[in-house]
GROMACS .gro file of C-alpha atoms in nm:
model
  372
    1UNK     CA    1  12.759  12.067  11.942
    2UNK     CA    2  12.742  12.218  11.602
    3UNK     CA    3  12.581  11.930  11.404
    4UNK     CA    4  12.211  11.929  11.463
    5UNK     CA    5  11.958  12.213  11.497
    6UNK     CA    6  11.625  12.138  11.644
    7UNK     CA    7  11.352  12.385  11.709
    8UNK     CA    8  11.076  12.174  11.856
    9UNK     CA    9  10.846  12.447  11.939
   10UNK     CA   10  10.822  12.576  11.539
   11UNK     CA   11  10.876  12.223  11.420
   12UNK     CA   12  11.223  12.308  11.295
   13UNK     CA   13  11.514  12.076  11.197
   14UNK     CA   14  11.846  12.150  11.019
   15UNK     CA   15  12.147  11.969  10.997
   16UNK     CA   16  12.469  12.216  10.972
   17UNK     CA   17  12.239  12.465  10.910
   18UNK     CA   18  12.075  12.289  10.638
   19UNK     CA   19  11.676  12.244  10.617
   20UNK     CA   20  11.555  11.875  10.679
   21UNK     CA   21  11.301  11.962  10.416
   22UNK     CA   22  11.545  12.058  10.155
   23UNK     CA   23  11.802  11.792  10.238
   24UNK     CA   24  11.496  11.542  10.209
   25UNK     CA   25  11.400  11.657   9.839
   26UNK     CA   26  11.748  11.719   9.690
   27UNK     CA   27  12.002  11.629   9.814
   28UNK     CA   28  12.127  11.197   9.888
   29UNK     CA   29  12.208  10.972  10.187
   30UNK     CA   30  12.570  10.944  10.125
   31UNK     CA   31  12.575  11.355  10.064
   32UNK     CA   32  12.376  11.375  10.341
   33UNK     CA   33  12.610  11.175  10.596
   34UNK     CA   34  12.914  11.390  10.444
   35UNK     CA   35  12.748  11.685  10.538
   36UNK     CA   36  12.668  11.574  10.896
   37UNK     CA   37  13.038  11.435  10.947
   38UNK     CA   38  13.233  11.718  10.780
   39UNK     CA   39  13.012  11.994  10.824
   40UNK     CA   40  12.978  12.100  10.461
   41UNK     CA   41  12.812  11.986  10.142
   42UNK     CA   42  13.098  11.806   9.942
   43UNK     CA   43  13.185  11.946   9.601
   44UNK     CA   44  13.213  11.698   9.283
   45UNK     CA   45  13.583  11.597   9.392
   46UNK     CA   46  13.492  11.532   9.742
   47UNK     CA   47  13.196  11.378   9.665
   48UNK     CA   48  13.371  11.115   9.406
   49UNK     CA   49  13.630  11.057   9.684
   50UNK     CA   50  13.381  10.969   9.948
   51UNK     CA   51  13.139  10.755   9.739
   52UNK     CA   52  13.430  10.613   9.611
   53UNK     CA   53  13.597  10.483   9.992
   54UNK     CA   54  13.241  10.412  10.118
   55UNK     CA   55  13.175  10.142   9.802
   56UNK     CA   56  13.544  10.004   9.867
   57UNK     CA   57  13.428   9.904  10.219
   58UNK     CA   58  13.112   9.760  10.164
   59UNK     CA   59  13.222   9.398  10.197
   60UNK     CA   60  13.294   9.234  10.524
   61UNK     CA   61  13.513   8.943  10.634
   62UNK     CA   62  13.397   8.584  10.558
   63UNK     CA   63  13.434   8.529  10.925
   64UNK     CA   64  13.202   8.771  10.966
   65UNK     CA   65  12.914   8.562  10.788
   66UNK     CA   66  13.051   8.269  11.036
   67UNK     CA   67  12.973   8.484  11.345
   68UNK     CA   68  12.640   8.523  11.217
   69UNK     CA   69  12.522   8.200  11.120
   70UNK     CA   70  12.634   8.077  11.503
   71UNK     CA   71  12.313   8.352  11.628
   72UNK     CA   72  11.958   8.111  11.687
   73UNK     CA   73  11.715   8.154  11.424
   74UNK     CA   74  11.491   8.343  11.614
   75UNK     CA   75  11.758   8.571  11.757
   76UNK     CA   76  11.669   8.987  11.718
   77UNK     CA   77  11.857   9.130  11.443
   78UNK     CA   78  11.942   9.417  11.652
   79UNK     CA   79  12.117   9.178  11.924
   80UNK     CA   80  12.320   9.025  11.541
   81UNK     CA   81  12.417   9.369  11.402
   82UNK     CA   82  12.524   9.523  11.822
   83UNK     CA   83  12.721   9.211  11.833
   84UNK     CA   84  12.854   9.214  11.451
   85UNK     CA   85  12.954   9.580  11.477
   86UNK     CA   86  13.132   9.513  11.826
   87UNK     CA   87  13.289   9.192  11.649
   88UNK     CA   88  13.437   9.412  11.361
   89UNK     CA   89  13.677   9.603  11.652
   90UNK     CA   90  13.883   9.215  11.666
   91UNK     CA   91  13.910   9.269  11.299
   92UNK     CA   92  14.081   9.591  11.287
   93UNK     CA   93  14.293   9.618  11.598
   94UNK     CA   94  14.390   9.954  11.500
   95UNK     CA   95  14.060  10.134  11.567
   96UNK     CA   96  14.187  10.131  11.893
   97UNK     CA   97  14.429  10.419  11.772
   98UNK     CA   98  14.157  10.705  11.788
   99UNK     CA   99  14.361  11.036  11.852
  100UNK     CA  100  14.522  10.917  11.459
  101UNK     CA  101  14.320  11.119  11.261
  102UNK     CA  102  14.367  10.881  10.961
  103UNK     CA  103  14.237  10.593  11.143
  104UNK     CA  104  13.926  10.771  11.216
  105UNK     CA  105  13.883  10.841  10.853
  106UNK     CA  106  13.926  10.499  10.800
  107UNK     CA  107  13.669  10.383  11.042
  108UNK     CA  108  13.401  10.619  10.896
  109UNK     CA  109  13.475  10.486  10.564
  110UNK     CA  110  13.384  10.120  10.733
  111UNK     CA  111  13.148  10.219  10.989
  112UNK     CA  112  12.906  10.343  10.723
  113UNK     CA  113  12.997  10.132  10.429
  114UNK     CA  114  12.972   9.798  10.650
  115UNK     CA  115  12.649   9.862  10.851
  116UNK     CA  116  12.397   9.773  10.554
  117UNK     CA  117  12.573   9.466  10.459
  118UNK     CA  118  12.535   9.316  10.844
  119UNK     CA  119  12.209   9.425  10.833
  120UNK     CA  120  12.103   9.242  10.531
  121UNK     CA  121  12.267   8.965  10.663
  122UNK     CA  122  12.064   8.961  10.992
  123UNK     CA  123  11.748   8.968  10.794
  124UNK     CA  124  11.886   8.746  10.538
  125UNK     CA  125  11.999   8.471  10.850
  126UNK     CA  126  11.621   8.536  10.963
  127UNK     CA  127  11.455   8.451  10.676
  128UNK     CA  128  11.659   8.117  10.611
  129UNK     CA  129  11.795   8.298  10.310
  130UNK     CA  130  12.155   8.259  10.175
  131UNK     CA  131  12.376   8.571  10.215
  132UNK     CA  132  12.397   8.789   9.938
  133UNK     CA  133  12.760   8.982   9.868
  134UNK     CA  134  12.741   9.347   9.777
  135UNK     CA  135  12.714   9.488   9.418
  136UNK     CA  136  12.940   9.783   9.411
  137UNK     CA  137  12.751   9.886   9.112
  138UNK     CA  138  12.469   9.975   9.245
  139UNK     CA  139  12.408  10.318   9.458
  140UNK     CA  140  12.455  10.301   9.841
  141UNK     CA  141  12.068  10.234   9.849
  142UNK     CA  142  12.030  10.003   9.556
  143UNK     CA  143  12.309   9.776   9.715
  144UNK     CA  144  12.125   9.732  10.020
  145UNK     CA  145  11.759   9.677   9.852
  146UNK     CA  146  11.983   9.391   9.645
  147UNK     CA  147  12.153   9.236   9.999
  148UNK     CA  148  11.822   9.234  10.089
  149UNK     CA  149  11.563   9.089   9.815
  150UNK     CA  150  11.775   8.981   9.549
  151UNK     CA  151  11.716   8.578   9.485
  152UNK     CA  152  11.770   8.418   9.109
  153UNK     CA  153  11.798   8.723   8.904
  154UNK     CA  154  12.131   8.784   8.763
  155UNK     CA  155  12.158   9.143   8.845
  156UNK     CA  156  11.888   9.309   9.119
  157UNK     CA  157  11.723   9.640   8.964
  158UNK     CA  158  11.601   9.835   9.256
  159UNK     CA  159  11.270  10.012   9.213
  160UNK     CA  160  11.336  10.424   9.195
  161UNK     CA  161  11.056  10.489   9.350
  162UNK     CA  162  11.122  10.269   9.690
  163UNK     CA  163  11.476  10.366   9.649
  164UNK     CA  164  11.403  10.712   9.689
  165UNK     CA  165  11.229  10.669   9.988
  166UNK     CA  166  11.420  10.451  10.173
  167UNK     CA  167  11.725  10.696  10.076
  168UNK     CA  168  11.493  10.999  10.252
  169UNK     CA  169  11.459  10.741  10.551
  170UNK     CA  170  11.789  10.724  10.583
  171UNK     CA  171  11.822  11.099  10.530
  172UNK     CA  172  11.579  11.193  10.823
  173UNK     CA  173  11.753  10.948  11.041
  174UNK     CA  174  12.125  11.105  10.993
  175UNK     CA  175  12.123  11.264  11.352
  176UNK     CA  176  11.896  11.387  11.590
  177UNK     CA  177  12.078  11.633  11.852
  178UNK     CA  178  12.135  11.464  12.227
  179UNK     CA  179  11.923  11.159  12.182
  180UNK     CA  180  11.979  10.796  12.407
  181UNK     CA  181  12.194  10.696  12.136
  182UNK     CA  182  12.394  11.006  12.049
  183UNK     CA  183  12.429  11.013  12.411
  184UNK     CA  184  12.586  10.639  12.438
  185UNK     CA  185  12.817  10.691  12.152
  186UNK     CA  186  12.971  10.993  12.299
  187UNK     CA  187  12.989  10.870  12.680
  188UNK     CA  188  13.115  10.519  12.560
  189UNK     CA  189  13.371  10.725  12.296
  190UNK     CA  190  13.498  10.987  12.621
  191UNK     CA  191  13.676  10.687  12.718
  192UNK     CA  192  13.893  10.662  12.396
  193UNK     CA  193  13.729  10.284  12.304
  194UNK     CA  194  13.732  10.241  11.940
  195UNK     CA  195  13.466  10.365  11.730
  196UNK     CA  196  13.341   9.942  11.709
  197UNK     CA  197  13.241   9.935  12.095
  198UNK     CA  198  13.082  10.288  12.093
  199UNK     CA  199  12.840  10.228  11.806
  200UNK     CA  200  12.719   9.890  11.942
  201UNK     CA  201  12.643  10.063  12.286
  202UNK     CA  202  12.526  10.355  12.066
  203UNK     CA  203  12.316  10.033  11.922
  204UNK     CA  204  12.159   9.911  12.223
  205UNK     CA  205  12.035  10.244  12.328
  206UNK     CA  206  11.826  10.268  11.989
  207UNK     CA  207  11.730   9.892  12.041
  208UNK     CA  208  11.500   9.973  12.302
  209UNK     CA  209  11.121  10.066  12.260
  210UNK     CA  210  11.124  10.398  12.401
  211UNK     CA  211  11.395  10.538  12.149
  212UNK     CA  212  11.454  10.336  11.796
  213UNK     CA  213  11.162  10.068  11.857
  214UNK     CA  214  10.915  10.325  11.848
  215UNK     CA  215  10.777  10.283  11.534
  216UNK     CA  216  10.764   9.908  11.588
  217UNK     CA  217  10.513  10.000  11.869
  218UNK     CA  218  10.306  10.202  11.589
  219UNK     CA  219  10.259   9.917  11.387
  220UNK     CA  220  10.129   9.694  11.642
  221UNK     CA  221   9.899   9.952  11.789
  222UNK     CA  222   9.746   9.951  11.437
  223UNK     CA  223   9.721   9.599  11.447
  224UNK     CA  224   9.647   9.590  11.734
  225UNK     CA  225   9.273   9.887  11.606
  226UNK     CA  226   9.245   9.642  11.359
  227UNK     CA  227   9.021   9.832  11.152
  228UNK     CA  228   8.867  10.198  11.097
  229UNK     CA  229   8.539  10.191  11.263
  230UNK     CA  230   8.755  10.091  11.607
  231UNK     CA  231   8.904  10.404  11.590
  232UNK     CA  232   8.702  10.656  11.813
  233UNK     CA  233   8.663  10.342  12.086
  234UNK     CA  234   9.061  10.308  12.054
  235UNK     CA  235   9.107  10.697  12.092
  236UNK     CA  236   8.844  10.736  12.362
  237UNK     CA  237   9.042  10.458  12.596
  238UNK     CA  238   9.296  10.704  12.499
  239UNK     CA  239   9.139  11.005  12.677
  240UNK     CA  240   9.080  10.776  12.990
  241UNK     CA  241   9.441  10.658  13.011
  242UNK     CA  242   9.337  10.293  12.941
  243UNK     CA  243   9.538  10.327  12.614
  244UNK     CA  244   9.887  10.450  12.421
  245UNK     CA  245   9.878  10.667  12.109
  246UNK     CA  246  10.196  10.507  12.011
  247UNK     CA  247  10.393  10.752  11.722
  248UNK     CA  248  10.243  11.088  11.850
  249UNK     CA  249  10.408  11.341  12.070
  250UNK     CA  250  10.773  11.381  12.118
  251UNK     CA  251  11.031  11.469  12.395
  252UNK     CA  252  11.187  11.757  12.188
  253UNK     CA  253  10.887  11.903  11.918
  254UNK     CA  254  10.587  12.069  12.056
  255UNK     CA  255  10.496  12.088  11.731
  256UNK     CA  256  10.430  11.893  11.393
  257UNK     CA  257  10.765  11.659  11.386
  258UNK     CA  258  10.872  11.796  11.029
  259UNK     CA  259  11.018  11.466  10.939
  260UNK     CA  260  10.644  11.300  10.956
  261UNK     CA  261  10.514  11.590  10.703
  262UNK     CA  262  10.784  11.438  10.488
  263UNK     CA  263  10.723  11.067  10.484
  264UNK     CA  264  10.377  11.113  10.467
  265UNK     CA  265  10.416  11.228  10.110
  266UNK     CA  266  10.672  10.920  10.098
  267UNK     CA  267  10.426  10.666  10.226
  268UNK     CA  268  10.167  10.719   9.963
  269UNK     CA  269  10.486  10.725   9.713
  270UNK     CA  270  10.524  10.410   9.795
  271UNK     CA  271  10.197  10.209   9.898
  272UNK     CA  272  10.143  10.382   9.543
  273UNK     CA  273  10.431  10.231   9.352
  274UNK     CA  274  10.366   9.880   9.491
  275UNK     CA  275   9.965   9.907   9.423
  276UNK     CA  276   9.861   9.808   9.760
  277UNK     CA  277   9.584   9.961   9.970
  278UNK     CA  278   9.732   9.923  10.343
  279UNK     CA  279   9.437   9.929  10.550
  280UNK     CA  280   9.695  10.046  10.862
  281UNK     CA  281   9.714  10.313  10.702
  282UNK     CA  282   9.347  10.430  10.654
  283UNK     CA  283   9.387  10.361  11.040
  284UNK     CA  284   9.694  10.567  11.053
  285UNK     CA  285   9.471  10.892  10.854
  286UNK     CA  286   9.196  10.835  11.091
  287UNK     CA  287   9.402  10.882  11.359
  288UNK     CA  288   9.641  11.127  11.255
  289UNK     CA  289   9.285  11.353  11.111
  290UNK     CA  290   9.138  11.268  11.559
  291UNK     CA  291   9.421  11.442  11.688
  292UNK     CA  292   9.520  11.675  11.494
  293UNK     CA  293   9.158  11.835  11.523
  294UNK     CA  294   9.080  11.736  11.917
  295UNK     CA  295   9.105  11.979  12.149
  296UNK     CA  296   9.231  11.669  12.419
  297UNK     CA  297   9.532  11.614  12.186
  298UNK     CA  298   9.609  11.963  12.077
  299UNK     CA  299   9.683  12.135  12.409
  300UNK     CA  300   9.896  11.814  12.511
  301UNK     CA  301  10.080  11.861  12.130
  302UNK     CA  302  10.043  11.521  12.018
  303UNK     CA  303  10.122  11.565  11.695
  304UNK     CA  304  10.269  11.231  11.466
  305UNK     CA  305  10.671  11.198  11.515
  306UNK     CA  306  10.832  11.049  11.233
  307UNK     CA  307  10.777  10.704  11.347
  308UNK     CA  308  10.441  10.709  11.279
  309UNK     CA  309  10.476  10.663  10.938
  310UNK     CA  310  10.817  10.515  10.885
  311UNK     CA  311  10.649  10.186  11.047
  312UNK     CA  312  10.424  10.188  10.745
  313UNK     CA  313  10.652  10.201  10.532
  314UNK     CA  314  10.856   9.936  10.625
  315UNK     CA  315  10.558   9.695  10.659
  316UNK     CA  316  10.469   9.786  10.327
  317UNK     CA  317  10.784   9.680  10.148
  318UNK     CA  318  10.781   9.389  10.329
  319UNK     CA  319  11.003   9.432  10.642
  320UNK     CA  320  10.944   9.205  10.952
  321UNK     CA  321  10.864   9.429  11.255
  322UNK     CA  322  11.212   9.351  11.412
  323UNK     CA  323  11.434   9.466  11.144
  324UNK     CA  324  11.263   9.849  11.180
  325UNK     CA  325  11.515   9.978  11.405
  326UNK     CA  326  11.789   9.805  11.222
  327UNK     CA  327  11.710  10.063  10.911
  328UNK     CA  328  11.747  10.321  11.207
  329UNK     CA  329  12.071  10.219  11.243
  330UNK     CA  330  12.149  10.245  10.893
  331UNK     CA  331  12.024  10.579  10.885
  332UNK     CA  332  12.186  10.725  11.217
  333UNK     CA  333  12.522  10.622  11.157
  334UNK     CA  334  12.644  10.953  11.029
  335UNK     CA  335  12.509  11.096  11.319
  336UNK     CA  336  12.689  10.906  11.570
  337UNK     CA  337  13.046  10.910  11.390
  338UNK     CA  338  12.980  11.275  11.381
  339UNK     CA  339  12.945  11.319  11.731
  340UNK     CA  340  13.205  11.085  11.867
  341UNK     CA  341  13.456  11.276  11.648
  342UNK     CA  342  13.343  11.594  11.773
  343UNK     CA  343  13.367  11.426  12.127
  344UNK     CA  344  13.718  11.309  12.014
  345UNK     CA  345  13.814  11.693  11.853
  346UNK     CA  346  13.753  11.876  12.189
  347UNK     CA  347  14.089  11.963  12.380
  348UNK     CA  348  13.876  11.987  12.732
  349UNK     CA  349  13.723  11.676  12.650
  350UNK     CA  350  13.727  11.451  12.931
  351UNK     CA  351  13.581  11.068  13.030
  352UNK     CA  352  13.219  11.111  13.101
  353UNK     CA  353  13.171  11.117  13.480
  354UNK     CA  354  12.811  11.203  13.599
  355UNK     CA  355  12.831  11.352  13.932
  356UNK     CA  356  12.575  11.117  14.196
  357UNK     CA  357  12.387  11.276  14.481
  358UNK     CA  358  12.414  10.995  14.737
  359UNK     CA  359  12.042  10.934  14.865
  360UNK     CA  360  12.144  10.573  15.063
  361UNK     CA  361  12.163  10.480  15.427
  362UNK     CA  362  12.387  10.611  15.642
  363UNK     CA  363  12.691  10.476  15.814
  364UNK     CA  364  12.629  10.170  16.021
  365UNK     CA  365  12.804   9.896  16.154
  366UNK     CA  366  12.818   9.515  16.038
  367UNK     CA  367  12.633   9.273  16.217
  368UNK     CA  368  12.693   8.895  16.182
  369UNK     CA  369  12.383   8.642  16.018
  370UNK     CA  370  12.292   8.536  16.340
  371UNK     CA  371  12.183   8.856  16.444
  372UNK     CA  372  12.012   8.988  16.179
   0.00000   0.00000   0.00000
């Protein structure tokens, strides 16, 4: 692959050769998702162009909103957007034309445009709230805050500040190498089914606790401490293997995750901007401080991934627990469009068939009920 570059044992990230850190401080989400799909930073004419067919696709069928209301009340918002983005391939038959390099265009153009308005539905159908249609005024970012919390105002005015941050979210979610996800997308895409059906299994991978629902485990581990002073019991059932230091360590960085050095800096941004004092995360500092210093932690490297304090985050502007991942989603969707159409761009590419070492029983021969 030539997308993602990951160091894990300096702590090193780049996308197409680009620094997380300086992607994170300069640059946008939509630039961002150009960058990881085309493999270059647009200039001002390409830039224009691809704001300008992401914004034209932000709206989805009224049907759409149908298929949604017909989910429980209670239903996961990750189970409404898989199933909404796998709806969206009986909408546009053609996606099923994937070797037209047009129609892949075009499906990029809805894939990433369309994704934050069925999000803010789901949350939107799980707060009893009515739907609220996209403002194509507003920046990528801005539209989704408004989808999300506008109510009687007459125009929503996002907040800069929580803009910003939820735009370097979305910028430190863009792609992550050979993740669960990544992984889905591509196997589901080797079989040349539309872009629709290989996000929503690319979906369901991230759905589950041990890849996108991580930092809702975070959250609830905090909770869970409940305060400061429970710390040093919490992270000596820790050392005993009695508890989980959820949002520490990682399959890939032996080192300081560089996206959690970011949104650290982010967090207080924004705990800042909306003048609360979170007391998850004095717990958060208190733990982060324990292991960053203790020898028991340090020669295992378990040192805070980036869902350690994206959790936070999200709690503090308000987010229920089980729309985290769905702002994943939102995030990673660059990511896996980029690698299904670098799946799609090989000419040895083939359908994804693991080879199986048989480990069963041997040949042996039927034997009626009765003489079982």
């Amino acid at each position: 692959s030539t997308i993602t570059y990951i160091d894990g044992d300096r702590g090193i990230l780049e996308y197409r050769g680009y620094p997380i850190e300086q992607l994170a401080e300069n640059s946008t989400y939509l630039e961002t998702a150009y960058l990881v799909i085309h493999g270059h930073l647009p200039n001002e004419a390409e830039m224009a162009e691809w704001v300008h067919n992401i914004t034209y696709h932000t709206f989805v069928h009224e049907d759409i909103r149908k298929f949604i209301d017909g989910f429980r009340y209670d239903a996961h918002p990750m189970g409404v957007v898989m199933s909404s983005v796998a709806a969206l391939s009986t909408f546009y038959p053609e996606s099923r034309r994937v070797l037209d390099a047009g129609i892949r265009d075009l499906q990029t153009w809805r894939l990433i445009a369309k994704l934050p308005t069925l999000a803010a539905y789901a949350y939107r159908n799980l707060r009893g709230l009515p739907y609220v249609y996209p403002d194509n005024d507003l920046s990528f970012v801005g539209n989704f805050l408004s989808m999300l919390w506008k109510m009687g105002e007459m125009k929503y005015e996002p907040d800069p500040v929580i803009e910003k941050a939820v735009d370097v979210l979305f910028i430190l979610h863009a792609d992550h190498e050979q993740n669960a996800s990544a992984n889905a997308m591509r196997c589901v895409g080797s079989a040349q089914a539309d872009p629709y059906m290989a996000t929503a299994a690319a979906i369901g991978a991230l759905a589950g606790p041990l890849h996108g629902g991580a930092n809702e485990a975070v959250i609830r581990m905090l909770e869970e401490i409940g305060n400061i002073e429970n710390v040093p019991a919490f992270i000596e059932g820790v050392r005993r293997g009695e508890r989980l230091l959820m949002g520490f360590g990682h399959r890939v960085y032996k080192n300081y995750d560089p996206r959690a050095l970011i949104l650290k800096q982010a967090c207080y941004d924004v705990l800042g901007q909306l003048g609360k004092k979170d007391p998850l995360l004095d717990i958060a500092i208190e733990l982060e401080q324990i292991a960053l210093n203790d020898a028991y932690f340090v020669d295992r490297k378990l040192y805070p991934n980036v869902d350690f304090y994206s959790g936070i985050i999200y709690k503090a502007l308000g987010i229920p627990v089980d729309m985290f991942t769905v702002y994943f989603a939102i995030g990673r969707m660059p990511g896996w469009i980029s690698q299904w159409l670098e799946y799609q761009a090989d000419p040895e590419a083939r359908i994804t068939r693991p080879r199986q070492v048989f480990m069963g029983a041997t040949p042996r021969p039927y034997q009626s009920v009765e003489k079982r």
